[in-house]
Amino acid sequence: MSISMYQASAPRFVNTLNNLSGILDKVQAHAEAKKIDPLVLTASRLYPDMFALARQVQIACDTAKGAVARLAGVEVPKHEDTEQTAAELKARIAKTVAFIETFKPAQIDGSEQKDLTIKLGPREVQWKGMQYLLGFALPNFYFHVATAYGILRHNGVEVAKRDFIGNP
Amino acid sequence: MSISMYQASAPRFVNTLNNLSGILDKVQAHAEAKKIDPLVLTASRLYPDMFALARQVQIACDTAKGAVARLAGVEVPKHEDTEQTAAELKARIAKTVAFIETFKPAQIDGSEQKDLTIKLGPREVQWKGMQYLLGFALPNFYFHVATAYGILRHNGVEVAKRDFIGNP
């Protein structure tokens, strides 16, 4: 009895991405109720040199799809970063979830010690599969979803932590 | 080959808590450089009904120590929420890390299917050990650390995501 690499990755990403999609529903509703241009919210950020909400969502998606693809040893699909509205960001999430759901446990299980080379900006790091998943991909993924949530809270959108956690 | 419950919990919490402690070093340095009362930063929040930085750190600590204790079946130690300064918060983190480091893998391993009853405000939920760790404790932990980071970035403290990720 133990945790498989699949259990620690694909269903976790899918669960939180779906929660993030639900959070984005409230962006549209909030903008309509307050008569705010909804692009104000998706372009909002916590500090001038931080990424805006839309980019936080895109990076969360890329972190999730990159993790399952790398662990399974398949090419990471490129999704262009063109989304601006909450509806477009929800579609990006749906596309990411659909990709992750194509993976079967056997494609990802057993990748604990797999050698991975990850590009981080200008440098490349060598990690084992488990180290990459638990120490980089998951913290990074939750970081960007939590930051997206923080941007919305900071702008008065009424989301709550239960929307982030969802149904574990 | 697989991930043990210990591997997915104790060392992950310790790693990120130590990263958070390093981030708090920059709070003190920033306050001194800008001649800001450092309590302004630890009492800062992203929205009036969100928790301030100090409380985010306390909850991150409690989530981590609660997870390892519950999985191991030992009583969760109570740490009083009295910290106000960055130095006091670093001491809270150090106390939490010291507690987590008392656990041996054998105390936590095998808890995947363990029945846990978790109090969430007024209600109690029943979860299995793995579901609790992967679906609640870890996302919640990273949520509060990322929110602490977001509060500091929003206040102009020069921390970077590599400070959050550290050395996985």
Tab-separated table of C-alpha atoms in Angstrom:
chain	number	residue	atom	x	y	z
A	1	MET	CA	0.000	0.000	0.000
A	2	SER	CA	1.402	3.361	-0.986
A	3	ILE	CA	0.724	6.332	-3.240
A	4	SER	CA	1.252	5.835	-6.956
A	5	MET	CA	2.760	8.551	-9.127
A	6	TYR	CA	-0.549	8.679	-10.979
A	7	GLN	CA	-2.586	9.155	-7.798
A	8	ALA	CA	-0.305	11.996	-6.696
A	9	SER	CA	-0.530	13.786	-10.028
A	10	ALA	CA	-3.296	13.500	-12.644
A	11	PRO	CA	-6.414	13.352	-10.410
A	12	ARG	CA	-4.991	16.048	-8.105
A	13	PHE	CA	-4.375	18.434	-10.992
A	14	VAL	CA	-7.798	17.717	-12.482
A	15	ASN	CA	-9.568	18.263	-9.176
A	16	THR	CA	-7.970	21.646	-8.504
A	17	LEU	CA	-8.242	22.794	-12.120
A	18	ASN	CA	-11.959	22.105	-11.994
A	19	ASN	CA	-12.155	24.073	-8.744
A	20	LEU	CA	-10.318	26.943	-10.459
A	21	SER	CA	-12.819	26.776	-13.312
A	22	GLY	CA	-15.619	27.158	-10.780
A	23	ILE	CA	-13.838	30.144	-9.255
A	24	LEU	CA	-13.681	31.759	-12.695
A	25	ASP	CA	-17.475	31.459	-12.982
A	26	LYS	CA	-17.653	33.943	-10.124
A	27	VAL	CA	-15.444	36.412	-11.998
A	28	GLN	CA	-17.975	36.736	-14.774
A	29	ALA	CA	-20.872	36.976	-12.321
A	30	HIS	CA	-19.059	39.564	-10.187
A	31	ALA	CA	-18.172	41.722	-13.179
A	32	GLU	CA	-21.778	41.670	-14.387
A	33	ALA	CA	-23.209	42.445	-10.942
A	34	LYS	CA	-20.815	45.331	-10.359
A	35	LYS	CA	-20.840	46.498	-13.985
A	36	ILE	CA	-17.073	46.108	-14.246
A	37	ASP	CA	-15.362	45.342	-17.537
A	38	PRO	CA	-14.477	41.671	-16.870
A	39	LEU	CA	-11.082	42.177	-18.522
A	40	VAL	CA	-10.146	44.432	-15.602
A	41	LEU	CA	-10.266	41.387	-13.349
A	42	THR	CA	-8.415	38.942	-15.597
A	43	ALA	CA	-5.710	41.585	-16.192
A	44	SER	CA	-5.382	42.350	-12.485
A	45	ARG	CA	-2.231	41.540	-10.525
A	46	LEU	CA	-0.971	41.861	-6.940
A	47	TYR	CA	2.086	43.918	-7.866
A	48	PRO	CA	3.288	45.514	-11.099
A	49	ASP	CA	5.984	42.895	-11.772
A	50	MET	CA	3.803	39.913	-10.893
A	51	PHE	CA	1.761	38.042	-13.458
A	52	ALA	CA	-1.882	38.976	-14.006
A	53	LEU	CA	-4.742	36.595	-13.276
A	54	ALA	CA	-4.921	35.270	-16.846
A	55	ARG	CA	-1.223	34.360	-16.825
A	56	GLN	CA	-1.518	32.712	-13.402
A	57	VAL	CA	-4.242	30.454	-14.817
A	58	GLN	CA	-2.190	29.696	-17.939
A	59	ILE	CA	0.872	28.764	-15.869
A	60	ALA	CA	-1.206	26.570	-13.543
A	61	CYS	CA	-2.496	24.743	-16.644
A	62	ASP	CA	0.977	24.413	-18.130
A	63	THR	CA	2.461	23.141	-14.885
A	64	ALA	CA	-0.206	20.444	-14.670
A	65	LYS	CA	-0.054	19.279	-18.280
A	66	GLY	CA	3.745	19.482	-18.292
A	67	ALA	CA	4.008	17.313	-15.207
A	68	VAL	CA	1.835	14.461	-16.444
A	69	ALA	CA	3.364	14.581	-19.930
A	70	ARG	CA	6.960	14.559	-18.648
A	71	LEU	CA	6.309	11.787	-16.152
A	72	ALA	CA	4.669	9.720	-18.908
A	73	GLY	CA	7.441	10.546	-21.368
A	74	VAL	CA	5.249	12.144	-24.002
A	75	GLU	CA	5.783	15.480	-25.655
A	76	VAL	CA	4.240	18.409	-23.767
A	77	PRO	CA	1.544	19.918	-26.007
A	78	LYS	CA	1.907	23.624	-26.636
A	79	HIS	CA	-1.142	25.718	-25.764
A	80	GLU	CA	-0.869	29.306	-26.997
A	81	ASP	CA	-1.352	31.945	-24.312
A	82	THR	CA	-4.110	33.926	-25.981
A	83	GLU	CA	-6.849	33.867	-23.331
A	84	GLN	CA	-8.162	37.140	-21.959
A	85	THR	CA	-11.697	36.559	-20.669
A	86	ALA	CA	-12.835	34.299	-17.862
A	87	ALA	CA	-14.708	32.204	-20.446
A	88	GLU	CA	-11.528	31.789	-22.507
A	89	LEU	CA	-9.571	30.836	-19.389
A	90	LYS	CA	-12.221	28.260	-18.516
A	91	ALA	CA	-11.808	26.807	-22.013
A	92	ARG	CA	-8.032	26.663	-21.479
A	93	ILE	CA	-8.624	24.757	-18.251
A	94	ALA	CA	-11.075	22.405	-19.960
A	95	LYS	CA	-8.518	21.703	-22.706
A	96	THR	CA	-5.874	20.989	-20.066
A	97	VAL	CA	-8.171	18.713	-18.072
A	98	ALA	CA	-9.132	16.823	-21.242
A	99	PHE	CA	-5.442	16.276	-22.025
A	100	ILE	CA	-4.630	15.065	-18.497
A	101	GLU	CA	-7.616	12.713	-18.567
A	102	THR	CA	-6.219	10.905	-21.613
A	103	PHE	CA	-3.505	9.411	-19.363
A	104	LYS	CA	-3.893	5.972	-17.883
A	105	PRO	CA	-2.261	5.202	-14.520
A	106	ALA	CA	0.162	2.761	-16.160
A	107	GLN	CA	1.658	5.599	-18.241
A	108	ILE	CA	2.658	7.566	-15.155
A	109	ASP	CA	3.165	4.916	-12.491
A	110	GLY	CA	6.747	3.813	-11.976
A	111	SER	CA	8.205	7.213	-12.863
A	112	GLU	CA	9.489	7.900	-9.317
A	113	GLN	CA	13.145	7.569	-10.307
A	114	LYS	CA	12.797	8.687	-13.913
A	115	ASP	CA	15.493	11.173	-14.933
A	116	LEU	CA	13.984	14.457	-16.054
A	117	THR	CA	15.644	17.559	-17.439
A	118	ILE	CA	13.529	20.615	-16.731
A	119	LYS	CA	14.160	24.015	-18.290
A	120	LEU	CA	13.782	26.803	-15.744
A	121	GLY	CA	14.261	29.986	-17.684
A	122	PRO	CA	17.867	29.982	-18.902
A	123	ARG	CA	19.028	26.957	-16.936
A	124	GLU	CA	18.333	23.249	-16.963
A	125	VAL	CA	17.923	21.177	-13.833
A	126	GLN	CA	18.095	17.404	-13.456
A	127	TRP	CA	15.483	15.900	-11.192
A	128	LYS	CA	14.068	12.468	-10.490
A	129	GLY	CA	10.357	11.995	-11.216
A	130	MET	CA	9.201	11.953	-7.603
A	131	GLN	CA	11.363	14.913	-6.625
A	132	TYR	CA	10.027	16.851	-9.596
A	133	LEU	CA	6.393	16.031	-8.847
A	134	LEU	CA	6.368	16.513	-5.068
A	135	GLY	CA	9.004	19.238	-4.781
A	136	PHE	CA	8.406	21.327	-7.869
A	137	ALA	CA	5.311	20.608	-9.981
A	138	LEU	CA	2.735	20.369	-7.182
A	139	PRO	CA	3.971	23.342	-5.096
A	140	ASN	CA	4.283	25.422	-8.261
A	141	PHE	CA	0.818	24.403	-9.428
A	142	TYR	CA	-0.837	25.257	-6.110
A	143	PHE	CA	1.164	28.479	-5.957
A	144	HIS	CA	-0.350	29.763	-9.191
A	145	VAL	CA	-3.897	28.640	-8.373
A	146	ALA	CA	-3.657	30.247	-4.910
A	147	THR	CA	-2.251	33.426	-6.449
A	148	ALA	CA	-5.118	33.529	-8.946
A	149	TYR	CA	-7.477	33.169	-5.992
A	150	GLY	CA	-5.618	35.909	-4.086
A	151	ILE	CA	-5.900	38.318	-7.015
A	152	LEU	CA	-9.659	37.787	-7.120
A	153	ARG	CA	-10.109	38.131	-3.361
A	154	HIS	CA	-8.015	41.284	-3.422
A	155	ASN	CA	-10.438	42.652	-6.012
A	156	GLY	CA	-13.479	41.858	-3.928
A	157	VAL	CA	-14.691	38.760	-5.786
A	158	GLU	CA	-16.522	36.630	-3.241
A	159	VAL	CA	-14.743	33.325	-3.438
A	160	ALA	CA	-13.923	31.234	-0.382
A	161	LYS	CA	-11.245	28.698	0.402
A	162	ARG	CA	-13.765	25.899	0.019
A	163	ASP	CA	-13.908	26.890	-3.676
A	164	PHE	CA	-10.148	26.299	-3.858
A	165	ILE	CA	-10.206	22.996	-1.959
A	166	GLY	CA	-13.474	21.732	-3.487
A	167	ASN	CA	-14.253	18.105	-2.781
A	168	PRO	CA	-10.922	16.378	-2.112
B	1	MET	CA	8.418	1.470	-6.270
B	2	SER	CA	5.978	4.157	-5.252
B	3	ILE	CA	5.605	7.190	-3.001
B	4	SER	CA	5.268	6.544	0.713
B	5	MET	CA	2.938	8.592	2.870
B	6	TYR	CA	6.001	9.836	4.739
B	7	GLN	CA	7.737	10.964	1.546
B	8	ALA	CA	4.635	12.859	0.428
B	9	SER	CA	4.245	14.624	3.783
B	10	ALA	CA	6.943	15.296	6.400
B	11	PRO	CA	9.919	16.225	4.169
B	12	ARG	CA	7.669	18.280	1.875
B	13	PHE	CA	6.268	20.311	4.752
B	14	VAL	CA	9.735	20.792	6.236
B	15	ASN	CA	11.211	21.910	2.924
B	16	THR	CA	8.570	24.546	2.259
B	17	LEU	CA	8.422	25.720	5.880
B	18	ASN	CA	12.160	26.335	5.752
B	19	ASN	CA	11.661	28.252	2.504
B	20	LEU	CA	8.977	30.317	4.221
B	21	SER	CA	11.374	31.030	7.071
B	22	GLY	CA	13.880	32.344	4.531
B	23	ILE	CA	11.179	34.535	3.003
B	24	LEU	CA	10.492	36.001	6.468
B	25	ASP	CA	14.159	37.019	6.739
B	26	LYS	CA	13.467	39.410	3.881
B	27	VAL	CA	10.550	40.986	5.768
B	28	GLN	CA	12.841	42.145	8.548
B	29	ALA	CA	15.482	43.373	6.091
B	30	HIS	CA	12.881	45.177	3.966
B	31	ALA	CA	11.316	46.913	6.967
B	32	GLU	CA	14.719	48.092	8.164
B	33	ALA	CA	15.805	49.304	4.728
B	34	LYS	CA	12.560	51.216	4.146
B	35	LYS	CA	12.201	52.326	7.780
B	36	ILE	CA	8.780	50.646	8.035
B	37	ASP	CA	7.453	49.336	11.327
B	38	PRO	CA	7.860	45.582	10.644
B	39	LEU	CA	4.507	44.902	12.310
B	40	VAL	CA	2.846	46.703	9.405
B	41	LEU	CA	3.993	43.891	7.138
B	42	THR	CA	3.082	40.957	9.390
B	43	ALA	CA	-0.364	42.513	9.989
B	44	SER	CA	-0.930	43.113	6.278
B	45	ARG	CA	-3.609	41.291	4.309
B	46	LEU	CA	-4.919	41.175	0.731
B	47	TYR	CA	-8.493	42.071	1.656
B	48	PRO	CA	-10.174	43.144	4.889
B	49	ASP	CA	-11.803	39.767	5.570
B	50	MET	CA	-8.733	37.703	4.682
B	51	PHE	CA	-6.164	36.635	7.255
B	52	ALA	CA	-3.059	38.756	7.794
B	53	LEU	CA	0.429	37.491	7.056
B	54	ALA	CA	1.051	36.294	10.628
B	55	ARG	CA	-2.122	34.189	10.596
B	56	GLN	CA	-1.267	32.739	7.167
B	57	VAL	CA	2.060	31.541	8.594
B	58	GLN	CA	0.393	30.132	11.710
B	59	ILE	CA	-2.168	28.219	9.642
B	60	ALA	CA	0.531	26.860	7.320
B	61	CYS	CA	2.370	25.589	10.409
B	62	ASP	CA	-0.781	24.086	11.905
B	63	THR	CA	-1.746	22.397	8.652
B	64	ALA	CA	1.674	20.757	8.442
B	65	LYS	CA	1.933	19.605	12.052
B	66	GLY	CA	-1.706	18.513	12.062
B	67	ALA	CA	-1.207	16.387	8.969
B	68	VAL	CA	1.804	14.432	10.211
B	69	ALA	CA	0.334	14.022	13.694
B	70	ARG	CA	-3.041	12.796	12.425
B	71	LEU	CA	-1.500	10.419	9.919
B	72	ALA	CA	0.761	9.026	12.657
B	73	GLY	CA	-2.139	8.844	15.121
B	74	VAL	CA	-0.601	11.084	17.767
B	75	GLU	CA	-2.237	14.060	19.419
B	76	VAL	CA	-1.785	17.325	17.538
B	77	PRO	CA	0.238	19.659	19.773
B	78	LYS	CA	-1.367	23.034	20.405
B	79	HIS	CA	0.784	26.028	19.529
B	80	GLU	CA	-0.674	29.301	20.775
B	81	ASP	CA	-1.141	31.958	18.077
B	82	THR	CA	0.776	34.764	19.761
B	83	GLU	CA	3.358	35.654	17.108
B	84	GLN	CA	3.472	39.174	15.734
B	85	THR	CA	6.988	39.831	14.440
B	86	ALA	CA	8.824	38.084	11.629
B	87	ALA	CA	11.312	36.753	14.211
B	88	GLU	CA	8.478	35.285	16.276
B	89	LEU	CA	6.948	33.718	13.164
B	90	LYS	CA	10.314	32.206	12.274
B	91	ALA	CA	10.433	30.705	15.777
B	92	ARG	CA	6.934	29.271	15.253
B	93	ILE	CA	8.121	27.686	12.011
B	94	ALA	CA	11.239	26.307	13.716
B	95	LYS	CA	9.091	24.777	16.476
B	96	THR	CA	6.831	23.212	13.832
B	97	VAL	CA	9.761	21.851	11.821
B	98	ALA	CA	11.324	20.400	14.996
B	99	PHE	CA	8.031	18.623	15.782
B	100	ILE	CA	7.693	17.210	12.263
B	101	GLU	CA	11.299	16.024	12.319
B	102	THR	CA	10.592	13.845	15.355
B	103	PHE	CA	8.542	11.518	13.117
B	104	LYS	CA	10.093	8.413	11.628
B	105	PRO	CA	8.807	7.127	8.273
B	106	ALA	CA	7.371	4.009	9.917
B	107	GLN	CA	4.999	6.162	11.986
B	108	ILE	CA	3.375	7.699	8.910
B	109	ASP	CA	3.792	5.017	6.249
B	110	GLY	CA	0.811	2.765	5.743
B	111	SER	CA	-1.723	5.463	6.627
B	112	GLU	CA	-3.178	5.675	3.088
B	113	GLN	CA	-6.504	4.109	4.064
B	114	LYS	CA	-6.538	5.284	7.660
B	115	ASP	CA	-9.924	6.707	8.704
B	116	LEU	CA	-9.617	10.313	9.815
B	117	THR	CA	-12.225	12.662	11.215
B	118	ILE	CA	-11.282	16.262	10.514
B	119	LYS	CA	-13.025	19.242	12.061
B	120	LEU	CA	-13.637	21.990	9.515
B	121	GLY	CA	-15.147	24.835	11.464
B	122	PRO	CA	-18.535	23.609	12.686
B	123	ARG	CA	-18.608	20.368	10.717
B	124	GLU	CA	-16.671	17.114	10.759
B	125	VAL	CA	-15.597	15.306	7.629
B	126	GLN	CA	-14.481	11.702	7.244
B	127	TRP	CA	-11.526	11.150	4.966
B	128	LYS	CA	-9.024	8.417	4.257
B	129	GLY	CA	-5.392	9.242	4.971
B	130	MET	CA	-4.272	9.603	1.352
B	131	GLN	CA	-7.333	11.640	0.380
B	132	TYR	CA	-6.733	13.932	3.366
B	133	LEU	CA	-3.033	14.384	2.608
B	134	LEU	CA	-3.189	14.840	-1.171
B	135	GLY	CA	-6.581	16.509	-1.450
B	136	PHE	CA	-6.719	18.686	1.637
B	137	ALA	CA	-3.571	19.052	3.739
B	138	LEU	CA	-1.066	19.698	0.934
B	139	PRO	CA	-3.252	22.079	-1.147
B	140	ASN	CA	-4.245	23.924	2.023
B	141	PHE	CA	-0.633	24.148	3.192
B	142	TYR	CA	0.622	25.503	-0.129
B	143	PHE	CA	-2.361	27.855	-0.266
B	144	HIS	CA	-1.367	29.575	2.962
B	145	VAL	CA	2.344	29.736	2.128
B	146	ALA	CA	1.568	31.158	-1.321
B	147	THR	CA	-0.838	33.671	0.218
B	148	ALA	CA	1.833	34.756	2.727
B	149	TYR	CA	4.163	35.213	-0.240
B	150	GLY	CA	1.488	37.156	-2.148
B	151	ILE	CA	0.925	39.510	0.793
B	152	LEU	CA	4.639	40.308	0.903
B	153	ARG	CA	4.954	40.780	-2.847
B	154	HIS	CA	1.910	43.026	-2.786
B	155	ASN	CA	3.716	45.150	-0.194
B	156	GLY	CA	6.853	45.425	-2.288
B	157	VAL	CA	9.047	42.933	-0.432
B	158	GLU	CA	11.489	41.562	-2.972
B	159	VAL	CA	10.938	37.846	-2.789
B	160	ALA	CA	10.892	35.599	-5.842
B	161	LYS	CA	9.232	32.302	-6.639
B	162	ARG	CA	12.561	30.526	-6.255
B	163	ASP	CA	12.359	31.504	-2.563
B	164	PHE	CA	9.024	29.669	-2.373
B	165	ILE	CA	10.211	26.580	-4.272
B	166	GLY	CA	13.706	26.492	-2.776
B	167	ASN	CA	15.678	23.351	-3.450
B	168	PRO	CA	13.130	20.578	-4.110
